[in-house]
Short mmCIF file of C-alpha atoms in Angstrom, two decimals:
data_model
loop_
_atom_site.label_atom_id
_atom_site.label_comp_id
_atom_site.label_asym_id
_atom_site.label_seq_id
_atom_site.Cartn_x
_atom_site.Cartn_y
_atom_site.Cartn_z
CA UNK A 1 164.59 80.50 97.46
CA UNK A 2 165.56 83.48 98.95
CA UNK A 3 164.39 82.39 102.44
CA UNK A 4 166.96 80.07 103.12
CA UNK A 5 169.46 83.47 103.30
CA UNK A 6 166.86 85.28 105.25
CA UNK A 7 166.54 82.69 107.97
CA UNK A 8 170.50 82.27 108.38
CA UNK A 9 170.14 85.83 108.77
CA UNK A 10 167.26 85.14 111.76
CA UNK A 11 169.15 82.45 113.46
CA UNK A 12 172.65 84.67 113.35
CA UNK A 13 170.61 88.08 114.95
CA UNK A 14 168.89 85.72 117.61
CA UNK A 15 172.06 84.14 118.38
CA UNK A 16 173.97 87.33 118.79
CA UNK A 17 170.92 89.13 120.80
CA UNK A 18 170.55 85.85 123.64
CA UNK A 19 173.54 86.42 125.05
CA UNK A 20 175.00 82.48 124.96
CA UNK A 21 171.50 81.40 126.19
CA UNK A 22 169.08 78.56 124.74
CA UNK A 23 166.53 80.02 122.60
CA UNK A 24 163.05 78.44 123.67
CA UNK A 25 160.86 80.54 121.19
CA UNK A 26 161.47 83.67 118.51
CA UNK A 27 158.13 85.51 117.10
CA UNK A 28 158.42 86.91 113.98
CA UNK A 29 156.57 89.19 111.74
CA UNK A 30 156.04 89.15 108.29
CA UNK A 31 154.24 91.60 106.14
CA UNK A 32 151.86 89.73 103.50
CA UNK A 33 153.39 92.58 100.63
CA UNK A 34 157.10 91.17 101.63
CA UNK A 35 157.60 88.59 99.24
CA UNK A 36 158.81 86.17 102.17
CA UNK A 37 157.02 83.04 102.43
CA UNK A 38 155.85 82.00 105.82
CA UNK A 39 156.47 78.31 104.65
CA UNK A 40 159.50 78.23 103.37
CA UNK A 41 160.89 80.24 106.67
CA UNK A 42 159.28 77.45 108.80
CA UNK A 43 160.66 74.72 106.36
CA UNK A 44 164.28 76.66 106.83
CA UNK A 45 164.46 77.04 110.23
CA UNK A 46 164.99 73.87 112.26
CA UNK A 47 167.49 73.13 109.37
CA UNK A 48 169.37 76.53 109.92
CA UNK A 49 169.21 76.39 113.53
CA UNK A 50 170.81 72.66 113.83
CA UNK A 51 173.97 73.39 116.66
CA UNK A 52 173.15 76.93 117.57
CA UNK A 53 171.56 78.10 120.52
CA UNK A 54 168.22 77.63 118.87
CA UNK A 55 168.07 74.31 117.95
CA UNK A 56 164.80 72.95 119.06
CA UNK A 57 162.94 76.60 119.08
CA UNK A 58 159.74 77.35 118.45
CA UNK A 59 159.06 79.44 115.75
CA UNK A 60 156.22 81.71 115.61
CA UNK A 61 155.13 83.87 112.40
CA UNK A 62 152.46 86.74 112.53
CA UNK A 63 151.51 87.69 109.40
CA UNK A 64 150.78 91.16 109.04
CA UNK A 65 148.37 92.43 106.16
CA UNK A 66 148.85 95.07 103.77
CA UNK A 67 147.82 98.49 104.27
CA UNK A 68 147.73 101.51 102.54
CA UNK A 69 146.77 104.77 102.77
CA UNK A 70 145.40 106.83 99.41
CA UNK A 71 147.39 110.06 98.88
CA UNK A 72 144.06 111.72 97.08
CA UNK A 73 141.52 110.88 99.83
CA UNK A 74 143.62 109.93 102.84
CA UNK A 75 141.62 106.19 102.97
CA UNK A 76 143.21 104.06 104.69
CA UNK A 77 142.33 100.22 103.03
CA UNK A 78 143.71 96.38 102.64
CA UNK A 79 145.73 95.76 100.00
CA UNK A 80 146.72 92.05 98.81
CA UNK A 81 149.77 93.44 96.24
CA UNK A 82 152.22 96.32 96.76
CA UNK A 83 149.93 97.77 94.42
CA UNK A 84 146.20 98.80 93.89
CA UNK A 85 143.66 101.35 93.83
CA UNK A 86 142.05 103.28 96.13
CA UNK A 87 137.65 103.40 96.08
CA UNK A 88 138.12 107.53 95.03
CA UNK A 89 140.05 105.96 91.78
CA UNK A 90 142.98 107.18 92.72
CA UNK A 91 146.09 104.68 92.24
CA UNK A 92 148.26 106.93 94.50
CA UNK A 93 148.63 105.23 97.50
CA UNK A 94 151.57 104.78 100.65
CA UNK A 95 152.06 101.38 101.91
CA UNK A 96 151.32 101.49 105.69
CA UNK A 97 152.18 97.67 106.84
CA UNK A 98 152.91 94.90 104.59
CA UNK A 99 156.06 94.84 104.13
CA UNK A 100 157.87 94.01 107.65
CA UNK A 101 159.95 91.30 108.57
CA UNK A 102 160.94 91.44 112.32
CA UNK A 103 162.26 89.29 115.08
CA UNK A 104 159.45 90.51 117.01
CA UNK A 105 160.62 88.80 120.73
CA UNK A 106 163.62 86.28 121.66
CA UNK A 107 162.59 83.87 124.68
CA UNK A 108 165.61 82.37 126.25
CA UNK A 109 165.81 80.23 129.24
#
């Protein structure tokens, strides 16, 4: 589980980016093409954040679909894999959104 890593790397950039104050809430973003679970982020967190500043933070995840944009056509279409095809045929395609993972906003007291 690769999340656990990820979300000591969440609470560690928080930490560093509130300045010594409590963290009441931290909005992520997650692409759907990222290969990060949602759940297991959530599962991670309270556990990761135990005697930090953001013990007892809300966490907020906003999944972002995948989007991709056909290099034959220039259609732009949802995609549920890093991978697809386009309507034209054309399997050519640039991944628009997807594959983010942000800290989105940090609300401190």
């Amino acid at each position: 589980m690769h999340e656990l890593g990820i979300t000591q790397n969440i609470i560690a950039i928080v930490t560093e980016n509130a300045q010594g104050k409590k963290v009441q809430r931290v909005l992520l973003e997650v692409g759907k093409l990222s290969a990060i679970m949602p759940d297991a982020i959530k599962f991670c967190f309270d556990i990761c954040a135990q005697g930090t500043i953001v013990e007892g933070a809300i966490l907020e995840i906003l999944e972002i679909p995948g989007m991709a944009k056909c290099r034959e056509c220039g259609t732009n279409f949802y995609v549920e894999k890093p991978f697809g095809i386009c309507e034209c045929g054309s399997i050519k395609l640039d991944i628009i959104t997807g594959e983010e993972l942000k800290i989105k906003e940090i609300e401190v007291e």
